[in-house]
């Protein structure tokens, strides 16, 4: 997603297996802001001790980073939120900043499936701001760019 959004094919390294991110990875984006890729915890098949380590890194970052303007929570559209996603969704419900829920791998679904699943997930979890997205096809890219522009707008004015 970072590569698609930044329009750079090799900015972020990608793997065929989820859960390879082991640290906070900062990507400077033209325009004066950063994407920060956080370790995953959702669908990745990693030991519980490693998932606990992820939360030790991610929790303090999210709770203390004053410059943080918004969070994009990725959820695999084919599976819906899994246990780690549900923990993050609960945490985000109390966060005062802007959140966008992005259902990934939209290219793997038909248009009808995309709309049905998005509606079901949004209703079940109370999401008011979500987008279907595909890094392969680019589906949803402009909508995510628009959200990012909105989130950054107050920072650009000051």
mmCIF file of C-alpha atoms in Angstrom:
data_model
loop_
_atom_site.group_PDB
_atom_site.id
_atom_site.type_symbol
_atom_site.label_atom_id
_atom_site.label_comp_id
_atom_site.label_asym_id
_atom_site.label_seq_id
_atom_site.Cartn_x
_atom_site.Cartn_y
_atom_site.Cartn_z
ATOM 1 C CA UNK A 1 0.000 0.000 0.000
ATOM 2 C CA UNK A 2 2.841 2.397 0.813
ATOM 3 C CA UNK A 3 4.362 1.793 -2.609
ATOM 4 C CA UNK A 4 1.043 2.383 -4.392
ATOM 5 C CA UNK A 5 0.222 5.511 -2.402
ATOM 6 C CA UNK A 6 3.711 6.984 -2.769
ATOM 7 C CA UNK A 7 3.845 6.108 -6.481
ATOM 8 C CA UNK A 8 7.219 4.442 -5.862
ATOM 9 C CA UNK A 9 7.493 0.762 -6.707
ATOM 10 C CA UNK A 10 10.352 -0.049 -4.359
ATOM 11 C CA UNK A 11 9.998 2.355 -1.448
ATOM 12 C CA UNK A 12 8.713 -0.293 0.966
ATOM 13 C CA UNK A 13 9.946 -3.865 0.780
ATOM 14 C CA UNK A 14 7.184 -6.398 0.403
ATOM 15 C CA UNK A 15 6.979 -10.070 1.217
ATOM 16 C CA UNK A 16 4.647 -12.832 0.133
ATOM 17 C CA UNK A 17 4.036 -13.668 3.788
ATOM 18 C CA UNK A 18 2.267 -11.319 6.207
ATOM 19 C CA UNK A 19 3.932 -10.347 9.471
ATOM 20 C CA UNK A 20 7.449 -9.648 8.222
ATOM 21 C CA UNK A 21 7.598 -6.089 9.568
ATOM 22 C CA UNK A 22 9.500 -6.272 12.854
ATOM 23 C CA UNK A 23 10.061 -2.596 13.651
ATOM 24 C CA UNK A 24 8.701 0.876 12.981
ATOM 25 C CA UNK A 25 9.629 1.789 9.418
ATOM 26 C CA UNK A 26 9.550 5.462 8.446
ATOM 27 C CA UNK A 27 9.043 6.518 4.831
ATOM 28 C CA UNK A 28 9.535 10.190 4.012
ATOM 29 C CA UNK A 29 6.948 11.312 1.493
ATOM 30 C CA UNK A 30 7.348 14.431 -0.671
ATOM 31 C CA UNK A 31 5.227 17.163 0.837
ATOM 32 C CA UNK A 32 6.767 17.011 4.281
ATOM 33 C CA UNK A 33 5.181 14.022 5.968
ATOM 34 C CA UNK A 34 5.909 10.380 6.732
ATOM 35 C CA UNK A 35 4.163 7.072 6.365
ATOM 36 C CA UNK A 36 5.086 4.868 9.307
ATOM 37 C CA UNK A 37 4.655 1.139 8.770
ATOM 38 C CA UNK A 38 3.974 -0.623 12.049
ATOM 39 C CA UNK A 39 4.474 -4.307 12.820
ATOM 40 C CA UNK A 40 1.452 -6.404 11.973
ATOM 41 C CA UNK A 41 -0.398 -8.644 14.352
ATOM 42 C CA UNK A 42 -3.583 -9.607 12.540
ATOM 43 C CA UNK A 43 -3.524 -12.451 10.057
ATOM 44 C CA UNK A 44 0.218 -13.058 10.327
ATOM 45 C CA UNK A 45 1.152 -16.474 11.656
ATOM 46 C CA UNK A 46 3.703 -15.525 14.272
ATOM 47 C CA UNK A 47 4.207 -16.835 17.815
ATOM 48 C CA UNK A 48 2.209 -15.211 20.637
ATOM 49 C CA UNK A 49 5.434 -13.921 22.172
ATOM 50 C CA UNK A 50 6.191 -12.046 18.960
ATOM 51 C CA UNK A 51 2.678 -10.625 18.803
ATOM 52 C CA UNK A 52 3.188 -9.386 22.386
ATOM 53 C CA UNK A 53 6.471 -7.797 21.295
ATOM 54 C CA UNK A 54 4.626 -6.034 18.448
ATOM 55 C CA UNK A 55 2.181 -4.520 20.935
ATOM 56 C CA UNK A 56 5.096 -3.363 23.120
ATOM 57 C CA UNK A 57 6.406 -1.385 20.149
ATOM 58 C CA UNK A 58 3.138 -0.194 18.641
ATOM 59 C CA UNK A 59 1.271 0.813 21.829
ATOM 60 C CA UNK A 60 3.800 3.347 23.109
ATOM 61 C CA UNK A 61 4.305 4.792 19.629
ATOM 62 C CA UNK A 62 0.585 5.402 19.097
ATOM 63 C CA UNK A 63 0.016 6.696 22.614
ATOM 64 C CA UNK A 64 2.908 9.181 22.765
ATOM 65 C CA UNK A 65 3.469 10.390 19.194
ATOM 66 C CA UNK A 66 2.087 13.935 19.269
ATOM 67 C CA UNK A 67 2.797 14.556 15.582
ATOM 68 C CA UNK A 68 0.521 11.677 14.599
ATOM 69 C CA UNK A 69 -2.221 13.086 12.369
ATOM 70 C CA UNK A 70 -4.095 9.939 11.406
ATOM 71 C CA UNK A 71 -4.060 6.171 11.442
ATOM 72 C CA UNK A 72 -4.879 3.856 8.569
ATOM 73 C CA UNK A 73 -5.934 0.453 9.902
ATOM 74 C CA UNK A 74 -5.514 -2.289 7.296
ATOM 75 C CA UNK A 75 -7.938 -5.193 7.291
ATOM 76 C CA UNK A 76 -7.834 -8.040 4.783
ATOM 77 C CA UNK A 77 -11.180 -7.762 2.990
ATOM 78 C CA UNK A 78 -11.333 -11.507 2.377
ATOM 79 C CA UNK A 79 -11.155 -12.438 6.059
ATOM 80 C CA UNK A 80 -12.507 -9.391 7.854
ATOM 81 C CA UNK A 81 -11.040 -8.309 11.162
ATOM 82 C CA UNK A 82 -9.213 -11.068 13.063
ATOM 83 C CA UNK A 83 -8.225 -11.103 16.748
ATOM 84 C CA UNK A 84 -5.362 -8.589 16.533
ATOM 85 C CA UNK A 85 -7.450 -6.343 14.298
ATOM 86 C CA UNK A 86 -10.265 -6.444 16.840
ATOM 87 C CA UNK A 87 -7.895 -5.334 19.600
ATOM 88 C CA UNK A 88 -6.729 -2.427 17.456
ATOM 89 C CA UNK A 89 -10.303 -1.508 16.481
ATOM 90 C CA UNK A 90 -11.195 -1.366 20.173
ATOM 91 C CA UNK A 91 -8.151 0.805 20.933
ATOM 92 C CA UNK A 92 -8.903 3.114 18.005
ATOM 93 C CA UNK A 93 -12.486 3.617 19.202
ATOM 94 C CA UNK A 94 -11.063 5.590 22.131
ATOM 95 C CA UNK A 95 -8.406 7.457 20.179
ATOM 96 C CA UNK A 96 -9.126 11.119 19.538
ATOM 97 C CA UNK A 97 -7.441 11.321 16.104
ATOM 98 C CA UNK A 98 -8.589 10.541 12.594
ATOM 99 C CA UNK A 99 -8.897 6.886 11.546
ATOM 100 C CA UNK A 100 -9.422 5.291 8.156
ATOM 101 C CA UNK A 101 -10.217 1.589 7.921
ATOM 102 C CA UNK A 102 -8.861 0.173 4.674
ATOM 103 C CA UNK A 103 -10.050 -3.194 3.438
ATOM 104 C CA UNK A 104 -7.124 -4.550 1.435
ATOM 105 C CA UNK A 105 -6.953 -6.996 -1.463
ATOM 106 C CA UNK A 106 -10.133 -5.631 -3.038
ATOM 107 C CA UNK A 107 -8.923 -6.951 -6.401
ATOM 108 C CA UNK A 108 -9.541 -10.497 -5.112
ATOM 109 C CA UNK A 109 -13.281 -9.793 -4.800
ATOM 110 C CA UNK A 110 -16.032 -9.056 -7.285
ATOM 111 C CA UNK A 111 -17.590 -5.596 -7.178
ATOM 112 C CA UNK A 112 -20.704 -7.069 -5.568
ATOM 113 C CA UNK A 113 -18.607 -8.827 -2.905
ATOM 114 C CA UNK A 114 -16.697 -5.608 -2.198
ATOM 115 C CA UNK A 115 -19.848 -3.599 -1.616
ATOM 116 C CA UNK A 116 -21.545 -6.335 0.433
ATOM 117 C CA UNK A 117 -18.539 -7.002 2.682
ATOM 118 C CA UNK A 118 -17.799 -3.299 3.180
ATOM 119 C CA UNK A 119 -21.393 -2.700 4.231
ATOM 120 C CA UNK A 120 -21.382 -5.711 6.579
ATOM 121 C CA UNK A 121 -18.054 -4.815 8.219
ATOM 122 C CA UNK A 122 -18.919 -1.128 8.560
ATOM 123 C CA UNK A 123 -22.233 -1.954 10.232
ATOM 124 C CA UNK A 124 -20.846 -4.687 12.506
ATOM 125 C CA UNK A 125 -17.873 -2.637 13.733
ATOM 126 C CA UNK A 126 -19.386 0.847 13.531
ATOM 127 C CA UNK A 127 -16.895 2.169 10.991
ATOM 128 C CA UNK A 128 -17.814 5.584 9.684
ATOM 129 C CA UNK A 129 -14.791 5.944 7.456
ATOM 130 C CA UNK A 130 -13.678 2.970 5.374
ATOM 131 C CA UNK A 131 -12.407 2.269 1.887
ATOM 132 C CA UNK A 132 -11.873 -0.833 -0.226
ATOM 133 C CA UNK A 133 -8.337 -0.838 -1.612
ATOM 134 C CA UNK A 134 -6.078 -2.846 -3.899
ATOM 135 C CA UNK A 135 -2.380 -2.189 -4.189
ATOM 136 C CA UNK A 136 -2.356 -4.442 -7.265
ATOM 137 C CA UNK A 137 -5.035 -2.669 -9.312
ATOM 138 C CA UNK A 138 -5.000 0.735 -7.630
ATOM 139 C CA UNK A 139 -8.662 0.447 -6.648
ATOM 140 C CA UNK A 140 -9.351 2.994 -3.894
ATOM 141 C CA UNK A 141 -6.036 4.832 -4.245
ATOM 142 C CA UNK A 142 -7.561 8.234 -4.972
ATOM 143 C CA UNK A 143 -9.986 7.884 -2.057
ATOM 144 C CA UNK A 144 -7.081 7.165 0.318
ATOM 145 C CA UNK A 145 -5.099 10.103 -1.145
ATOM 146 C CA UNK A 146 -8.112 12.345 -0.543
ATOM 147 C CA UNK A 147 -8.370 11.185 3.084
ATOM 148 C CA UNK A 148 -4.657 11.841 3.615
ATOM 149 C CA UNK A 149 -5.006 15.334 2.105
ATOM 150 C CA UNK A 150 -7.891 16.065 4.496
ATOM 151 C CA UNK A 151 -5.933 14.818 7.507
ATOM 152 C CA UNK A 152 -2.839 16.819 6.601
ATOM 153 C CA UNK A 153 -4.670 20.024 5.611
ATOM 154 C CA UNK A 154 -4.629 21.615 9.095
ATOM 155 C CA UNK A 155 -0.918 20.837 9.460
ATOM 156 C CA UNK A 156 -0.133 22.506 6.141
ATOM 157 C CA UNK A 157 -1.954 25.700 7.178
ATOM 158 C CA UNK A 158 0.047 26.193 10.368
#
